[in-house]
Coordinates of C-alpha atoms in Angstrom, one line a residue:
M88 CA 0.0 0.0 0.0
E89 CA 2.9 2.4 -0.8
W90 CA 0.7 5.1 -2.4
V91 CA -1.9 5.3 0.4
E92 CA 0.9 5.3 3.0
A93 CA 2.7 8.1 1.2
I94 CA -0.4 10.3 1.3
S95 CA -0.8 9.5 5.0
R96 CA 2.8 10.5 5.6
A97 CA 2.3 13.7 3.6
I98 CA -0.7 14.6 5.7
E99 CA 1.4 14.1 8.9
Y100 CA 4.1 16.4 7.4
M101 CA 1.6 19.1 6.7
E102 CA 0.2 18.9 10.2
E103 CA 3.6 19.2 11.7
H104 CA 4.5 22.2 9.6
I105 CA 1.1 23.8 9.3
T106 CA 2.3 27.3 10.3
E107 CA 5.2 27.2 7.8
E108 CA 5.3 27.7 4.1
L109 CA 4.1 24.5 2.5
T110 CA 4.5 23.8 -1.3
A111 CA 3.7 20.8 -3.4
E112 CA 7.4 20.3 -4.1
A113 CA 8.4 20.3 -0.5
I114 CA 5.6 18.0 0.6
S115 CA 5.9 15.5 -2.2
A116 CA 9.7 15.4 -1.7
Q117 CA 9.0 14.0 1.8
V118 CA 7.3 11.0 0.3
H119 CA 9.3 10.7 -2.9
I120 CA 6.4 11.3 -5.3
S121 CA 6.4 13.9 -8.1
P122 CA 4.3 17.0 -7.3
F123 CA 2.4 16.2 -10.5
Y124 CA 1.0 12.9 -9.3
F125 CA 1.0 13.8 -5.7
Q126 CA -1.5 16.7 -6.2
K127 CA -3.6 14.6 -8.6
G128 CA -3.7 11.7 -6.2
F129 CA -4.3 13.8 -3.1
S130 CA -7.3 15.4 -4.7
L131 CA -8.8 12.1 -5.8
L132 CA -8.2 10.4 -2.5
C133 CA -9.3 13.3 -0.2
G134 CA -12.0 15.1 -2.2
F135 CA -10.2 18.5 -2.3
S136 CA -6.9 19.9 -3.3
M137 CA -3.8 20.1 -1.2
K138 CA -4.1 23.9 -1.0
E139 CA -7.8 23.6 0.1
Y140 CA -6.8 21.2 2.8
I141 CA -4.0 23.4 4.1
R142 CA -6.2 26.5 4.0
N143 CA -9.1 24.8 5.8
R144 CA -6.8 23.4 8.5
R145 CA -5.2 26.8 9.1
L146 CA -8.5 28.6 9.4
A147 CA -9.9 26.0 11.7
L148 CA -6.9 26.3 14.0
A149 CA -7.0 30.1 13.8
G150 CA -10.6 30.0 15.0
N151 CA -9.6 27.9 18.0
E152 CA -6.9 30.3 18.9
L153 CA -9.1 33.4 18.6
A154 CA -11.8 31.6 20.7
S155 CA -9.4 31.4 23.6
G156 CA -9.4 35.2 23.7
E157 CA -5.7 35.3 24.4
T158 CA -4.4 36.4 21.0
K159 CA -4.7 39.3 18.7
V160 CA -6.2 39.0 15.2
I161 CA -3.0 40.3 13.6
D162 CA -0.8 37.8 15.4
V163 CA -3.1 34.9 14.3
A164 CA -3.2 36.2 10.8
L165 CA 0.5 36.3 10.4
K166 CA 1.0 32.9 12.1
Y167 CA -1.2 31.2 9.6
G168 CA 0.3 32.8 6.5
Y169 CA -1.8 35.9 5.8
D170 CA 0.0 39.1 5.0
S171 CA -2.7 41.5 6.4
P172 CA -5.7 41.4 8.8
D173 CA -8.0 42.3 5.8
S174 CA -7.0 39.2 3.7
F175 CA -7.3 37.0 6.9
T176 CA -10.7 38.5 7.8
K177 CA -12.1 37.8 4.3
A178 CA -10.8 34.2 4.3
F179 CA -11.9 33.6 7.9
T180 CA -15.4 34.9 7.3
R181 CA -15.9 32.8 4.2
F182 CA -14.9 29.7 6.2
H183 CA -16.5 30.3 9.6
G184 CA -19.4 32.6 8.6
V185 CA -18.3 35.2 11.2
T186 CA -15.5 37.7 11.4
P187 CA -12.5 37.3 13.7
S188 CA -13.5 40.3 15.8
M189 CA -16.9 38.7 16.5
V190 CA -15.1 35.6 17.8
L191 CA -13.1 37.8 20.2
K192 CA -16.2 39.6 21.5
N193 CA -18.7 36.8 21.7
S194 CA -19.0 33.0 22.3
T195 CA -19.5 32.4 18.6
M196 CA -20.2 29.1 16.7
L197 CA -17.1 28.1 14.7
K198 CA -16.5 25.4 12.1
S199 CA -14.1 22.6 12.7
F200 CA -12.0 20.9 10.1
A201 CA -10.2 17.8 11.6
P202 CA -6.9 16.5 10.2
L203 CA -7.4 13.8 7.6
K204 CA -6.7 10.2 8.5
I205 CA -6.3 7.8 5.6
K206 CA -7.6 4.3 6.6
I207 CA -6.8 1.2 4.5
S208 CA -9.8 -0.9 4.2
L209 CA -10.7 -4.1 2.3
E210 CA -12.8 -2.5 -0.4
G211 CA -11.3 -4.2 -3.5
G212 CA -12.0 -7.7 -4.6
Y213 CA -13.4 -6.7 -8.0
F214 CA -11.8 -6.7 -11.5
M215 CA -10.5 -3.4 -12.9
D216 CA -9.8 -3.6 -16.6
Y217 CA -6.7 -2.1 -18.0
R218 CA -4.0 -3.0 -20.5
I219 CA -0.4 -2.1 -20.9
V220 CA 0.3 -0.7 -24.4
K221 CA 3.5 0.6 -26.0
K222 CA 2.7 3.6 -28.3
E223 CA 5.1 5.4 -30.6
S224 CA 5.3 9.2 -30.4
F225 CA 2.5 11.1 -32.1
T226 CA 1.6 14.7 -32.8
V227 CA -1.6 16.4 -31.8
L228 CA -3.2 19.7 -32.9
G229 CA -5.1 21.6 -30.3
V230 CA -5.7 24.6 -28.1
S231 CA -3.5 25.0 -25.0
K232 CA -3.9 26.8 -21.7
R233 CA -2.2 26.6 -18.3
F234 CA -4.1 25.9 -15.2
S235 CA -3.2 25.8 -11.5
Y236 CA -3.8 22.6 -9.7
E237 CA -5.9 24.5 -7.2
N238 CA -8.6 25.6 -9.7
A239 CA -8.3 23.0 -12.4
K240 CA -11.4 21.1 -11.3
T241 CA -13.7 24.0 -12.2
E242 CA -11.7 25.8 -14.8
V243 CA -10.9 22.9 -17.2
P244 CA -14.6 22.2 -18.0
G245 CA -15.0 25.9 -18.6
F246 CA -12.1 25.8 -21.1
W247 CA -14.0 23.1 -23.0
G248 CA -17.1 25.2 -23.0
E249 CA -15.2 28.2 -24.3
H250 CA -13.7 26.1 -27.1
Y251 CA -17.0 25.0 -28.5
A252 CA -18.7 28.3 -27.9
A253 CA -16.0 30.0 -30.1
G254 CA -16.8 27.6 -32.9
N255 CA -13.4 25.9 -32.7
G256 CA -15.0 22.5 -32.7
K257 CA -14.8 22.6 -36.5
Y258 CA -11.0 22.6 -36.3
V259 CA -10.5 20.3 -33.3
C260 CA -13.4 18.0 -32.2
G261 CA -11.8 17.1 -28.9
M262 CA -10.6 13.5 -29.2
F263 CA -8.1 14.1 -26.4
G264 CA -7.9 16.0 -23.2
I265 CA -4.2 16.1 -22.4
N266 CA -2.7 17.0 -19.1
I267 CA 1.1 17.8 -19.3
D268 CA 3.6 18.7 -16.6
E269 CA 6.9 17.7 -18.1
K270 CA 8.9 18.7 -15.0
M271 CA 6.4 17.0 -12.8
G272 CA 6.6 19.9 -10.4
G273 CA 5.3 23.4 -9.8
E274 CA 1.9 24.8 -9.1
D275 CA 0.4 24.6 -12.6
F276 CA 0.3 22.4 -15.8
E277 CA -0.5 22.7 -19.5
Y278 CA -3.8 21.3 -20.7
L279 CA -4.7 20.7 -24.4
I280 CA -8.0 20.0 -26.1
A281 CA -6.7 18.1 -29.1
D282 CA -7.0 15.8 -32.1
V283 CA -4.4 13.8 -34.0
Y284 CA -2.5 16.3 -36.2
N285 CA -2.9 16.0 -40.0
P286 CA 0.2 17.7 -41.5
A287 CA -1.7 18.1 -44.8
L288 CA -3.9 20.8 -43.2
D289 CA -3.0 24.3 -42.2
I290 CA -2.7 25.1 -38.5
P291 CA -5.5 27.5 -37.6
E292 CA -4.6 30.7 -35.8
G293 CA -4.4 30.3 -32.1
F294 CA -3.8 26.5 -32.3
V295 CA -0.6 24.6 -31.5
T296 CA 0.9 21.3 -32.3
K297 CA 2.5 19.1 -29.6
V298 CA 4.5 15.9 -29.9
I299 CA 3.4 13.3 -27.3
P300 CA 6.5 11.1 -26.7
A301 CA 6.6 7.4 -27.0
F302 CA 5.7 5.7 -23.8
T303 CA 4.4 2.5 -22.3
W304 CA 0.9 3.4 -21.3
A305 CA -1.5 1.9 -18.8
V306 CA -4.9 2.3 -20.6
F307 CA -8.1 2.2 -18.6
P308 CA -11.4 1.9 -20.4
C309 CA -14.4 3.9 -19.1
R310 CA -17.9 3.2 -20.1
G311 CA -21.0 5.1 -19.0
A312 CA -22.4 8.6 -18.9
M313 CA -20.0 11.5 -18.5
P314 CA -18.5 12.8 -16.4
D315 CA -19.3 10.3 -13.7
A316 CA -17.9 7.3 -15.5
L317 CA -14.6 9.0 -16.1
Q318 CA -14.4 10.3 -12.5
D319 CA -15.2 6.9 -11.1
V320 CA -12.4 5.2 -13.0
N321 CA -9.9 8.0 -12.2
K322 CA -10.6 7.6 -8.5
K323 CA -10.2 3.8 -8.7
I324 CA -6.8 4.2 -10.4
F325 CA -5.5 6.1 -7.4
T326 CA -7.4 4.3 -4.6
E327 CA -7.4 0.7 -5.9
W328 CA -5.2 0.0 -8.9
L329 CA -2.1 2.1 -7.9
P330 CA -1.9 0.8 -4.2
A331 CA -2.0 -2.8 -5.5
L332 CA 0.6 -2.1 -8.3
K333 CA 3.8 -4.0 -7.9
E334 CA 5.6 -4.0 -11.2
Y335 CA 5.0 -0.5 -12.6
E336 CA 5.3 3.1 -11.5
F337 CA 4.5 6.5 -13.1
A338 CA 7.0 7.3 -15.9
A339 CA 6.3 11.0 -16.8
G340 CA 4.0 14.0 -16.2
Y341 CA 1.4 13.1 -18.7
C342 CA -2.2 12.0 -18.4
I343 CA -4.4 11.6 -21.5
E344 CA -8.2 11.2 -21.7
M345 CA -9.3 9.8 -25.0
Y346 CA -12.9 10.4 -26.0
D347 CA -15.0 8.4 -28.5
D348 CA -17.1 10.3 -31.0
P349 CA -20.3 11.3 -29.2
Q350 CA -22.3 11.1 -32.4
K351 CA -22.0 7.3 -32.3
Y352 CA -24.3 7.3 -29.2
S353 CA -28.0 8.1 -29.1
K354 CA -27.5 10.3 -26.0
G355 CA -24.0 11.5 -26.8
T356 CA -21.7 11.7 -23.8
N357 CA -24.7 11.1 -21.5
D358 CA -25.3 7.7 -23.0
E359 CA -25.0 4.8 -20.6
N360 CA -22.7 3.0 -23.2
Y361 CA -20.5 6.0 -24.0
Y362 CA -16.8 5.0 -24.2
C363 CA -13.6 6.8 -23.3
E364 CA -10.2 5.9 -21.9
I365 CA -7.6 7.2 -19.5
W366 CA -3.9 6.8 -20.4
I367 CA -1.1 7.0 -17.9
P368 CA 2.6 6.5 -18.8
V369 CA 4.3 3.8 -16.7
K370 CA 7.6 2.1 -16.5
K371 CA 8.9 -1.1 -14.8
K372 CA 10.0 -0.6 -11.3
I373 CA 13.7 -1.1 -10.6
K374 CA 14.1 -3.8 -8.0
S375 CA 16.3 -3.1 -5.1
S376 CA 18.7 -5.9 -6.2
E377 CA 19.1 -4.1 -9.6
K378 CA 20.0 -0.7 -8.2

């Protein structure tokens, strides 16, 4: 259960350093996982991003300290990473529903947010389909935009909506949704809505080409109405498949979603038989005796 244990150790590290600067690079380095996959896996396992977790824990702890009546707002704000009382007050009010000054003056109801505890339970026992496939490099044509890990869950779907609303579906239908973080670190990543590139055609203005390197891919089929079917398989990859994986590990900062043509289905992407795939690059683990 290396993956789940790594997330648990990362949570312990965050708790121990909750008043210090915490970055994805620093946290993931503690558990020897790339920031790219750490942030993706953390979100899928825990239900919110790493930054959301840290922010919520800090605000919950700040509420406890203010409720004691023994500290000043400015001191608490600075302790939990806020540069000014104003920015702290805004964040605190959004989280607790009351201002810090109200907590100091009255016995006010506050929200708690307990530290996460990852428990390993026997929830498997079913078959999860996947195949290991070697693919040569290929080139895609698409539109590209960078997203922060913090906001990707809501902003990437909006990017797709903007693409079709602008009439760009006539150039790129959207066979692929490609997530790229070549350095496997940092706070953001590149995302492409793309099709296979046809070099015989001109590249429309505002579009880019990108070479996807040759990799060995773990390919996971998803069948069912979107986005639930895709999200369900994505979660199982990180909670069931990856913890049980013995021979392979992540190879690079790529994740590809391949979508079938919605016109082949009576209800389009909402059809119960709609098909798509998730591709993750993998490589054979190096055994300790081979190092």
